[in-house]
Coordinates of C-alpha atoms in Angstrom, one line a residue:
Chain A
M18 CA 101.5 141.5 105.3
K19 CA 101.8 138.7 102.8
V20 CA 105.4 137.5 102.4
V21 CA 106.9 134.9 100.0
C22 CA 110.3 133.4 100.5
L23 CA 112.1 131.6 97.7
S24 CA 114.3 129.1 99.5
G25 CA 116.7 126.2 99.3
G26 CA 117.8 124.2 102.4
G27 CA 120.5 125.5 104.8
G28 CA 120.5 129.3 104.9
G29 CA 117.0 129.3 103.3
A30 CA 115.5 127.2 106.0
K31 CA 117.1 129.5 108.6
I32 CA 115.6 132.7 107.2
A33 CA 112.3 131.0 106.6
R34 CA 112.2 130.2 110.3
G35 CA 113.1 133.9 111.0
L36 CA 110.3 135.1 108.8
H37 CA 107.9 132.6 110.3
D38 CA 108.7 133.9 113.7
A39 CA 108.6 137.5 112.7
L40 CA 105.2 137.3 110.9
A41 CA 101.7 136.6 112.0
P42 CA 100.4 133.0 111.4
G43 CA 99.5 132.4 107.8
E44 CA 101.4 135.4 106.4
L45 CA 104.4 133.4 105.1
T46 CA 104.6 131.2 102.0
V47 CA 107.9 129.5 101.4
I48 CA 108.4 128.4 97.8
G49 CA 111.0 125.6 98.0
N50 CA 113.5 124.2 95.6
V51 CA 113.0 120.6 94.4
G52 CA 116.0 120.5 92.0
D53 CA 118.0 118.5 94.6
D54 CA 115.3 116.0 95.3
L55 CA 116.4 112.5 94.8
E56 CA 115.4 108.8 95.0
V57 CA 117.4 106.9 97.5
L58 CA 116.7 103.4 98.8
G59 CA 113.6 103.6 96.7
L60 CA 112.3 106.6 98.6
N61 CA 111.4 110.1 97.4
V62 CA 113.6 112.6 99.3
S63 CA 113.1 116.4 99.1
P64 CA 116.0 117.7 101.2
D65 CA 115.2 121.4 100.8
L66 CA 111.5 121.2 101.5
D67 CA 112.3 119.0 104.5
S68 CA 114.9 121.4 105.9
V69 CA 112.3 124.2 105.7
L70 CA 109.6 122.0 107.2
Y71 CA 111.8 120.8 110.1
A72 CA 113.0 124.4 110.8
L73 CA 109.4 125.8 110.8
A74 CA 108.2 122.9 113.0
G75 CA 111.1 123.4 115.4
L76 CA 112.3 119.8 114.6
D77 CA 115.6 120.7 113.0
D78 CA 119.1 120.0 114.4
E79 CA 120.4 123.6 114.7
E80 CA 123.9 122.5 115.6
R81 CA 124.4 120.1 112.7
G82 CA 122.6 122.4 110.3
W83 CA 120.5 119.7 108.6
G84 CA 118.1 116.9 109.5
R85 CA 116.3 116.4 112.7
A86 CA 117.3 117.0 116.3
G87 CA 117.8 113.8 118.3
E88 CA 118.3 111.8 115.1
T89 CA 119.5 108.2 115.1
W90 CA 120.6 106.0 112.2
R91 CA 119.5 102.4 112.9
T92 CA 117.4 101.8 109.8
L93 CA 120.1 103.2 107.4
E94 CA 122.8 101.1 109.1
S95 CA 120.6 98.0 108.7
A96 CA 119.9 98.8 105.1
R97 CA 123.6 99.1 104.5
E98 CA 124.2 95.7 106.1
W99 CA 121.6 94.2 103.7
G100 CA 123.5 95.6 100.8
G101 CA 121.5 98.9 100.4
E102 CA 123.0 102.2 99.3
G103 CA 124.2 104.2 102.3
W104 CA 125.9 107.2 100.8
F105 CA 123.0 109.6 101.5
L106 CA 122.4 110.0 105.2
L107 CA 118.8 109.3 106.2
G108 CA 118.1 109.2 109.9
D109 CA 115.4 107.1 111.5
L110 CA 113.1 110.1 112.2
D111 CA 113.8 111.5 108.8
L112 CA 112.9 108.2 107.1
G113 CA 109.5 108.2 108.8
L114 CA 108.7 111.3 106.8
H115 CA 110.2 109.9 103.6
L116 CA 108.1 106.7 103.9
V117 CA 104.9 108.6 104.3
R118 CA 105.7 110.9 101.4
T119 CA 106.8 108.2 99.1
Q120 CA 103.7 106.2 99.8
A121 CA 101.5 109.2 99.2
L122 CA 103.3 110.1 95.9
G123 CA 103.0 106.4 94.9
E124 CA 99.3 106.7 95.3
G125 CA 99.2 109.6 93.0
A126 CA 99.1 112.6 95.3
P127 CA 101.1 115.7 94.0
L128 CA 104.2 116.7 96.0
S129 CA 102.5 120.1 96.9
A130 CA 99.5 118.3 98.5
V131 CA 101.8 115.9 100.4
T132 CA 103.9 118.8 101.6
Q133 CA 100.9 120.7 102.7
R134 CA 99.6 117.7 104.6
L135 CA 102.9 117.2 106.3
A136 CA 103.2 120.8 107.3
E137 CA 99.6 120.7 108.7
T138 CA 100.4 117.5 110.6
A139 CA 103.4 119.3 112.2
G140 CA 101.2 122.3 113.1
V141 CA 103.1 124.7 110.9
S142 CA 101.0 127.8 110.2
S143 CA 103.1 129.0 107.3
R144 CA 102.7 127.5 103.9
I145 CA 105.4 125.4 102.4
V146 CA 105.0 124.7 98.7
P147 CA 107.4 123.1 96.2
V148 CA 108.0 125.3 93.2
T149 CA 106.6 122.6 91.0
D150 CA 104.9 119.2 91.2
D151 CA 106.7 118.1 88.1
R152 CA 110.0 116.4 87.9
L153 CA 112.9 118.9 88.1
R154 CA 116.5 117.7 88.6
T155 CA 119.6 119.8 89.0
H156 CA 122.8 118.5 87.4
V157 CA 126.2 119.9 87.8
V158 CA 128.6 120.3 84.9
T159 CA 132.3 119.9 86.0
P160 CA 135.6 119.2 84.4
A161 CA 135.2 115.6 85.7
G162 CA 131.8 115.2 84.0
T163 CA 128.2 116.0 84.7
F164 CA 126.7 114.7 87.9
R165 CA 123.4 114.6 89.5
F166 CA 123.3 117.3 92.2
Q167 CA 123.5 115.1 95.3
E168 CA 126.1 112.9 93.7
W169 CA 128.3 116.0 93.3
F170 CA 127.3 117.6 96.6
V171 CA 127.3 114.6 98.9
A172 CA 129.1 111.7 97.3
R173 CA 131.9 113.8 95.7
R174 CA 131.8 116.3 98.5
H175 CA 131.3 119.2 96.0
E176 CA 135.0 119.2 95.4
D177 CA 134.8 119.4 91.6
E178 CA 134.8 122.9 90.2
V179 CA 131.5 123.9 88.5
D180 CA 131.3 125.1 84.9
A181 CA 127.6 125.2 84.5
M182 CA 124.3 124.0 86.0
V183 CA 121.6 122.1 84.2
Y184 CA 118.0 122.1 85.5
E185 CA 116.6 119.0 83.8
G186 CA 112.8 119.1 83.3
A187 CA 112.6 122.8 84.1
E188 CA 111.4 123.8 80.6
G189 CA 108.3 121.5 80.9
A190 CA 107.7 122.0 84.6
R191 CA 104.6 124.0 85.6
P192 CA 104.5 126.0 88.9
A193 CA 102.6 124.1 91.6
P194 CA 99.1 125.2 92.5
G195 CA 99.2 128.6 94.2
V196 CA 102.8 129.5 93.5
L197 CA 102.2 132.2 90.8
E198 CA 99.3 133.5 92.8
A199 CA 101.4 133.8 96.0
L200 CA 104.0 135.8 94.0
E201 CA 101.3 138.0 92.5
D202 CA 99.7 138.7 95.9
A203 CA 102.8 139.1 98.0
D204 CA 103.5 142.4 99.7
A205 CA 107.1 141.3 99.9
I206 CA 109.2 138.6 98.2
V207 CA 112.4 137.5 99.9
V208 CA 115.0 135.5 98.0
A209 CA 116.7 133.6 100.8
P210 CA 120.5 133.6 101.3
S211 CA 120.7 130.2 99.6
N212 CA 123.2 129.3 96.9
P213 CA 121.8 130.9 93.8
Y214 CA 123.0 128.3 91.4
T215 CA 122.0 125.2 93.4
S216 CA 118.9 126.4 95.2
I217 CA 117.3 129.5 93.6
H218 CA 118.0 129.2 89.9
P219 CA 116.2 125.9 89.7
I220 CA 113.2 127.7 91.2
L221 CA 113.6 130.5 88.6
A222 CA 113.9 127.9 85.8
V223 CA 110.3 126.8 86.2
A224 CA 108.1 128.4 83.5
G225 CA 106.5 131.6 84.6
I226 CA 108.4 132.1 87.8
R227 CA 111.0 134.5 86.3
D228 CA 108.3 136.6 84.7
A229 CA 106.2 136.7 87.9
L230 CA 109.3 137.9 89.8
H231 CA 110.2 140.4 87.2
A232 CA 106.7 141.9 87.3
R233 CA 107.1 142.4 91.1
S234 CA 110.8 143.2 91.2
G235 CA 110.2 146.4 93.2
R236 CA 109.0 144.3 96.0
V237 CA 111.7 141.6 95.7
V238 CA 114.8 141.7 97.9
A239 CA 117.5 139.1 97.9
V240 CA 119.7 138.4 100.9
S241 CA 123.3 137.7 99.9
P242 CA 124.6 134.4 101.1
L243 CA 128.2 135.8 101.1
I244 CA 129.8 137.6 104.0
G245 CA 133.0 139.5 103.1
G246 CA 133.0 137.6 99.8
R247 CA 133.0 134.2 101.5
A248 CA 130.3 131.6 101.7
V249 CA 129.1 130.9 105.2
K250 CA 129.0 127.3 104.2
G251 CA 129.4 125.3 101.0
P252 CA 131.0 126.0 97.6
L253 CA 129.3 129.2 96.5
D254 CA 132.3 131.4 96.6
R255 CA 134.3 129.1 94.4
M256 CA 131.3 128.7 92.1
L257 CA 130.8 132.5 91.8
T258 CA 134.5 133.2 91.1
R259 CA 134.5 130.6 88.4
M260 CA 131.2 131.3 86.8
A261 CA 130.6 135.0 87.5
G262 CA 134.1 136.3 87.9
G263 CA 134.0 137.5 91.5
T264 CA 132.3 137.2 94.9
T265 CA 131.3 140.8 95.6
P266 CA 127.6 141.9 95.9
R267 CA 127.8 142.9 92.3
E268 CA 128.2 139.2 91.2
V269 CA 125.5 138.1 93.7
A270 CA 123.1 140.6 92.4
G271 CA 124.0 139.5 88.9
C272 CA 122.5 136.1 89.7
Y273 CA 119.1 137.8 89.9
E274 CA 119.4 140.5 87.3
G275 CA 116.1 142.2 86.5
L276 CA 114.4 140.3 89.2
I277 CA 115.2 142.1 92.5
G278 CA 114.9 145.7 93.7
A279 CA 117.5 145.5 96.3
L280 CA 120.2 143.3 97.8
V281 CA 120.7 142.8 101.6
V282 CA 124.4 142.5 102.4
D283 CA 126.4 142.0 105.5
R284 CA 128.2 144.9 107.2
A285 CA 131.4 143.2 106.0
D286 CA 130.3 144.2 102.5
A287 CA 129.1 147.7 103.3
S288 CA 131.6 149.4 101.1
A289 CA 130.9 147.3 98.1
E290 CA 129.4 148.8 94.9
A291 CA 126.5 147.4 92.8
D292 CA 124.0 148.5 90.2
L293 CA 121.1 148.3 92.7
P294 CA 120.5 149.5 96.3
L295 CA 122.4 147.6 98.9
L296 CA 120.8 147.3 102.3
V297 CA 123.4 146.7 105.0
T298 CA 122.7 144.7 108.2
D299 CA 124.1 141.7 110.1
T300 CA 123.3 138.7 107.9
L301 CA 125.0 135.8 109.8
M302 CA 122.3 133.6 111.3
T303 CA 123.7 131.6 114.2
D304 CA 120.5 130.7 115.9
R305 CA 116.7 131.4 115.8
A306 CA 117.1 134.8 117.4
T307 CA 119.6 136.1 114.8
A308 CA 117.5 134.6 112.0
R309 CA 114.5 136.5 113.3
G310 CA 116.5 139.7 113.6
L311 CA 117.6 139.4 110.0
A312 CA 114.1 138.6 108.9
E313 CA 112.8 141.7 110.7
S314 CA 115.4 143.9 109.1
V315 CA 114.5 142.6 105.7
L316 CA 110.8 143.1 106.3
E317 CA 111.3 146.6 107.6
V318 CA 113.0 147.6 104.4
L319 CA 110.2 146.1 102.4
A320 CA 107.4 147.5 104.5
Chain B
M11 CA 121.2 64.5 102.9
K12 CA 119.0 66.9 101.0
V13 CA 116.2 68.2 103.1
V14 CA 113.3 70.6 102.2
C15 CA 111.2 72.3 104.8
L16 CA 107.9 73.9 104.0
S17 CA 107.5 76.7 106.4
G18 CA 105.5 79.7 107.7
G19 CA 106.8 82.1 110.3
G20 CA 106.8 81.4 114.0
G21 CA 107.1 77.6 114.5
G22 CA 108.3 77.2 111.0
A23 CA 111.2 79.5 111.5
K24 CA 112.1 77.6 114.7
I25 CA 112.2 74.1 113.1
A26 CA 114.0 75.6 110.1
R27 CA 116.7 76.8 112.5
G28 CA 116.8 73.4 114.1
L29 CA 117.2 71.7 110.7
H30 CA 119.8 74.3 109.7
D31 CA 121.8 73.4 112.8
A32 CA 121.3 69.7 112.5
L33 CA 122.3 69.5 108.8
A34 CA 125.6 70.2 107.0
P35 CA 125.9 73.5 105.2
G36 CA 123.9 73.6 101.9
E37 CA 121.8 70.6 102.7
L38 CA 118.6 72.5 103.7
T39 CA 116.2 74.3 101.5
V40 CA 113.4 76.2 103.1
I41 CA 110.3 76.9 100.9
G42 CA 108.6 79.8 102.5
N43 CA 105.0 81.0 102.5
V44 CA 104.3 84.4 100.9
G45 CA 100.5 84.4 101.3
D46 CA 100.8 86.7 104.3
D47 CA 103.1 89.2 102.5
L48 CA 101.8 92.7 102.5
E49 CA 102.5 96.2 101.4
V50 CA 102.8 98.6 104.4
L51 CA 104.0 102.2 104.3
G52 CA 104.7 101.5 100.6
L53 CA 107.1 98.7 101.4
N54 CA 107.0 95.1 100.4
V55 CA 107.1 93.0 103.6
S56 CA 107.5 89.2 103.6
P57 CA 107.0 88.3 107.3
D58 CA 107.4 84.5 106.9
L59 CA 110.5 84.7 104.7
D60 CA 112.0 87.2 107.1
S61 CA 111.3 85.1 110.2
V62 CA 113.1 82.2 108.5
L63 CA 116.0 84.5 107.4
Y64 CA 116.4 86.1 110.8
A65 CA 116.2 82.7 112.6
L66 CA 118.8 81.1 110.2
A67 CA 121.1 84.2 110.5
G68 CA 120.8 84.2 114.2
L69 CA 119.3 87.7 114.1
D70 CA 115.8 86.8 115.5
D71 CA 114.4 87.8 118.8
E72 CA 113.9 84.4 120.4
E73 CA 112.0 85.8 123.4
R74 CA 109.5 87.9 121.5
G75 CA 109.1 85.2 118.9
W76 CA 109.2 87.5 115.8
G77 CA 111.3 90.2 114.4
R78 CA 115.0 91.0 115.2
A79 CA 116.8 91.0 118.5
G80 CA 117.7 94.4 119.8
E81 CA 115.0 96.0 117.7
T82 CA 114.0 99.7 118.1
W83 CA 111.0 101.5 116.6
R84 CA 112.1 105.1 115.9
T85 CA 111.3 105.2 112.1
L86 CA 107.8 103.7 112.6
E87 CA 107.1 106.1 115.4
S88 CA 108.1 109.0 113.2
A89 CA 106.0 107.7 110.3
R90 CA 103.0 107.5 112.6
E91 CA 103.6 111.1 113.7
W92 CA 103.6 112.2 110.0
G93 CA 100.3 110.5 109.5
G94 CA 101.5 107.1 108.2
E95 CA 99.9 103.8 109.0
G96 CA 101.3 102.2 112.1
W97 CA 99.2 99.2 112.7
F98 CA 101.8 96.7 111.4
L99 CA 104.9 96.8 113.6
L100 CA 108.1 97.4 111.6
G101 CA 111.3 97.9 113.6
D102 CA 114.2 100.0 112.5
L103 CA 116.5 97.0 111.8
D104 CA 113.6 95.2 110.1
L105 CA 112.9 98.3 107.9
G106 CA 116.4 98.3 106.6
L107 CA 115.7 94.9 105.0
H108 CA 112.3 96.0 103.7
L109 CA 113.8 99.1 102.1
V110 CA 116.5 97.1 100.3
R111 CA 114.0 94.4 99.2
T112 CA 111.4 97.0 98.0
Q113 CA 114.0 98.8 96.0
A114 CA 115.2 95.6 94.4
L115 CA 111.6 94.4 93.6
G116 CA 110.9 97.9 92.2
E117 CA 113.8 97.5 89.8
G118 CA 112.4 94.3 88.6
A119 CA 114.2 91.6 90.5
P120 CA 112.1 88.6 91.4
L121 CA 111.4 87.9 95.1
S122 CA 113.4 84.6 95.0
A123 CA 116.5 86.4 93.7
V124 CA 116.2 89.1 96.3
T125 CA 115.7 86.6 99.1
Q126 CA 118.7 84.6 97.9
R127 CA 120.8 87.7 97.9
L128 CA 119.7 88.7 101.4
A129 CA 120.4 85.2 102.7
E130 CA 123.9 85.3 101.1
T131 CA 124.5 88.8 102.6
A132 CA 123.7 87.4 106.0
G133 CA 126.0 84.4 105.5
V134 CA 123.2 81.9 105.6
S135 CA 124.4 78.6 104.1
S136 CA 120.9 77.1 103.8
R137 CA 118.7 78.1 100.9
I138 CA 115.5 80.2 101.5
V139 CA 113.1 80.4 98.6
P140 CA 109.6 81.8 98.4
V141 CA 107.2 79.3 97.0
T142 CA 106.4 81.7 94.2
D143 CA 107.6 84.9 92.7
D144 CA 104.1 85.7 91.7
R145 CA 101.6 87.6 93.8
L146 CA 99.8 85.3 96.2
R147 CA 97.7 86.7 99.0
T148 CA 95.8 84.9 101.8
H149 CA 92.4 86.2 102.7
V150 CA 90.4 85.0 105.7
V151 CA 86.6 84.5 105.4
T152 CA 84.9 85.2 108.8
P153 CA 81.3 85.9 109.9
A154 CA 82.3 89.6 110.0
G155 CA 83.5 89.6 106.4
T156 CA 86.6 88.7 104.4
F157 CA 89.8 90.2 105.5
R158 CA 93.3 90.3 104.1
F159 CA 95.4 88.0 106.2
Q160 CA 97.4 90.6 108.2
E161 CA 94.3 92.7 108.7
W162 CA 92.6 89.7 110.4
F163 CA 95.7 88.5 112.2
V164 CA 97.3 91.7 113.4
A165 CA 94.8 94.6 113.2
R166 CA 91.8 92.4 114.3
R167 CA 94.0 90.2 116.6
H168 CA 92.7 87.0 114.9
E169 CA 89.6 87.2 117.1
D170 CA 87.1 86.5 114.3
E171 CA 86.2 82.8 113.8
V172 CA 87.3 81.5 110.5
D173 CA 85.0 79.8 108.0
A174 CA 87.4 79.5 105.1
M175 CA 90.6 80.7 103.6
V176 CA 91.1 82.2 100.1
Y177 CA 94.5 82.1 98.5
E178 CA 94.2 84.9 95.9
G179 CA 96.4 84.5 92.9
A180 CA 97.3 80.9 93.7
E181 CA 95.7 79.4 90.6
G182 CA 98.0 81.5 88.3
A183 CA 101.1 81.5 90.5
R184 CA 104.1 79.4 89.3
P185 CA 106.6 77.9 91.6
A186 CA 109.7 80.0 92.0
P187 CA 112.8 78.7 90.2
G188 CA 114.2 75.7 92.0
V189 CA 111.2 74.9 94.1
L190 CA 109.9 71.9 92.2
E191 CA 113.4 70.6 91.6
A192 CA 114.2 70.9 95.4
L193 CA 111.0 68.8 96.2
E194 CA 112.0 66.2 93.5
D195 CA 115.6 65.9 94.7
A196 CA 114.9 65.9 98.5
D197 CA 115.8 62.9 100.6
A198 CA 113.3 64.2 103.1
I199 CA 110.6 66.8 103.1
V200 CA 109.5 68.3 106.4
V201 CA 106.2 70.2 106.8
A202 CA 106.9 72.6 109.6
P203 CA 104.7 72.9 112.7
S204 CA 103.1 76.0 111.2
N205 CA 99.4 76.7 111.0
P206 CA 98.3 74.6 108.0
Y207 CA 95.6 77.0 107.0
T208 CA 97.6 80.3 107.1
S209 CA 101.1 79.1 106.4
I210 CA 101.2 75.7 104.6
H211 CA 98.0 75.6 102.5
P212 CA 99.0 78.8 100.6
I213 CA 102.3 77.0 99.7
L214 CA 100.3 73.9 98.6
A215 CA 97.9 76.1 96.6
V216 CA 100.7 77.1 94.1
A217 CA 100.3 75.1 90.9
G218 CA 102.4 71.9 90.9
I219 CA 103.4 71.9 94.6
R220 CA 100.6 69.6 95.7
D221 CA 101.5 67.1 92.9
A222 CA 105.2 67.2 93.7
L223 CA 104.5 66.5 97.3
H224 CA 102.1 63.7 96.5
A225 CA 104.7 62.0 94.3
R226 CA 107.2 62.1 97.2
S227 CA 104.7 61.5 100.1
G228 CA 106.6 58.5 101.4
R229 CA 109.4 60.9 102.2
V230 CA 107.2 63.7 103.6
V231 CA 106.6 64.1 107.3
A232 CA 104.6 66.8 108.9
V233 CA 105.2 68.0 112.4
S234 CA 102.0 68.8 114.3
P235 CA 101.7 72.3 115.6
L236 CA 99.3 71.2 118.3
I237 CA 100.3 69.8 121.7
G238 CA 97.5 68.0 123.6
G239 CA 95.0 69.5 121.1
R240 CA 96.1 73.1 121.8
A241 CA 98.0 75.5 119.7
V242 CA 101.3 76.5 121.2
K243 CA 100.6 80.0 119.9
G244 CA 97.9 81.5 117.7
P245 CA 94.3 80.6 116.7
L246 CA 94.9 77.2 115.0
D247 CA 93.0 75.1 117.6
R248 CA 89.9 77.3 117.2
M249 CA 90.3 77.1 113.4
L250 CA 90.6 73.4 113.3
T251 CA 87.7 72.9 115.6
R252 CA 85.5 75.0 113.4
M253 CA 86.7 73.9 110.0
A254 CA 87.8 70.3 110.6
G255 CA 85.7 69.3 113.6
G256 CA 88.5 68.6 116.1
T257 CA 92.0 69.1 117.2
T258 CA 93.4 65.7 117.4
P259 CA 96.3 64.4 115.2
R260 CA 93.6 63.0 112.9
E261 CA 92.4 66.5 112.0
V262 CA 95.9 67.8 111.6
A263 CA 96.9 64.9 109.3
G264 CA 93.6 65.6 107.4
C265 CA 95.1 69.0 106.5
Y266 CA 97.7 67.1 104.4
E267 CA 95.7 64.2 103.2
G268 CA 97.6 62.2 100.5
L269 CA 100.7 64.3 100.9
I270 CA 102.5 63.1 104.0
G271 CA 103.7 59.6 105.0
A272 CA 103.7 60.3 108.7
L273 CA 102.9 62.9 111.4
V274 CA 105.1 63.8 114.2
V275 CA 103.2 64.5 117.4
D276 CA 104.0 65.4 120.9
R277 CA 104.1 62.9 123.8
A278 CA 100.9 64.6 125.0
D279 CA 99.2 63.2 121.9
A280 CA 100.8 59.7 122.1
S281 CA 97.6 57.9 122.6
A282 CA 95.8 59.5 119.6
E283 CA 94.7 57.5 116.6
A284 CA 95.1 58.5 113.0
D285 CA 95.0 56.9 109.5
L286 CA 98.8 57.2 109.1
P287 CA 101.9 56.5 111.3
L288 CA 102.3 58.9 114.3
L289 CA 105.8 59.5 115.4
V290 CA 105.9 60.5 119.0
T291 CA 108.5 62.9 120.5
D292 CA 108.9 66.2 122.3
T293 CA 107.7 68.9 119.9
L294 CA 107.8 72.0 122.0
M295 CA 110.6 74.3 120.8
T296 CA 111.6 76.6 123.6
D297 CA 115.0 77.5 122.3
R298 CA 117.5 76.6 119.6
A299 CA 118.6 73.5 121.4
T300 CA 115.1 72.0 121.6
A301 CA 114.5 73.0 118.0
R302 CA 117.6 71.2 117.0
G303 CA 116.6 68.2 119.1
L304 CA 113.2 68.1 117.3
A305 CA 114.8 68.4 113.9
E306 CA 117.2 65.6 114.7
S307 CA 114.3 63.3 115.8
V308 CA 112.4 64.1 112.6
L309 CA 115.5 63.5 110.4
E310 CA 116.2 60.2 112.2
V311 CA 112.8 58.9 111.3
L312 CA 113.2 60.0 107.7
A313 CA 116.8 58.7 107.3

């Protein structure tokens, strides 16, 4: 069974790990968001791709929910003391990866090739591929102004209300090698319970992705990131209320109109109504076992 | 009293610290070697400048003789695990500086401006200036081939005999702002007990430096890095034997012919003969106190 997962960081990395555990080696391809990539301290950082990589390699800090387990912060502290920017938290172990990636990109390797090499180095049998090798940057339009994604999310603690999103570079970005083929060949396509605006829409904004999904919509299922109308983590409920008018499965499904055949929702939302089939299960992923359980439920529906 | 010190890393950083301690704030300018600078893991590393900076800021590891005290190696270990080069040891604290410098250089700042900013950040009252902002790279010609300096020194453990040195880029390199002025204005110029071939000659190879020193040679004194004909550390004695025919003060002075007015030698070499005045004192610097003692002896002679 060939499965593709469209994923951001947090909840995306969790379900990616669940799918990875539920499937046979090589069956899973994760197409990752790069809209929240950034340059910090001169390094190329891909937070969403790395969250997926760390989760699939078993290197992630499950408790903190981001970054690596056993992380330390000596290099960043030193950089700060020398006058470097310190607003974006980069641990020592994490920095080792960023250094290797930045050097490879600087030598001309595409992000997809670098990501594949990193995954292989970590012994990850699933495929992790950035949606595009081209530059794509998410900006957040708020009443206080337009901010780069991480500036809004991290530095401003995503406190500003969001009026709109801008995916800079998306119109000219081409899918990375293998992305469209993976979508065409997939027996099932899972849209992760990531924030649609910040994690999935930038993927969909890349030329050809939306059409490819539309053509396979019968095999595409999205997992709602809301439980009882509330975001498990992050500002999605506030964003949906403001930009879509509500936080029920109907508004979540509306984020993927014409692209998905069904929406997986939590038991807390079992009584909701929507214009497409709702599949009800437990969607809260508290650890690897529950992530695998959710992945298996989703795959059962799709099989 | 305005004092300039021409310096490499190890012994150079030690006497620079001694001079820094012996002089009033602002009196010392250290002109540092950049011939052994390198790019590693995509970062711009300036080992000699950093050794001087760490020594003057009191951040150096006196026991190990290089790098920072209390250093750890987490980021480098991680980079190695991700397939990055790990042959050149970069500690976590050290990397913080390299990140900040590399980012600043990438944004177009000259190395001299970055170095000055770093020294100010560390509260160092002496001036540390690279001999040039231009690219200058030392190569080592050996029977086994020609190697980049750090490749020969670190990766090949400076085991190859040396036939000649090449200072790539020196002919086109201009002195960094303030370098020639510092040499012209100095009441005393101290050539540190660094390896002449690997640390001082690349400084002298920059256009104008040799002439500037020659014009002030009566006020220039070199401190011999040899004690009883042996290098305190490193391959200098073997290099001198092969390239200059001996390891007495005569051959050391020959490295600076026409540029120095006197040579400071250790008591172990008191009976040696040379074509210029030999000043005899204890030259072994085992800690900051002995480094300051040596610096004071040198300054006394020059005063």
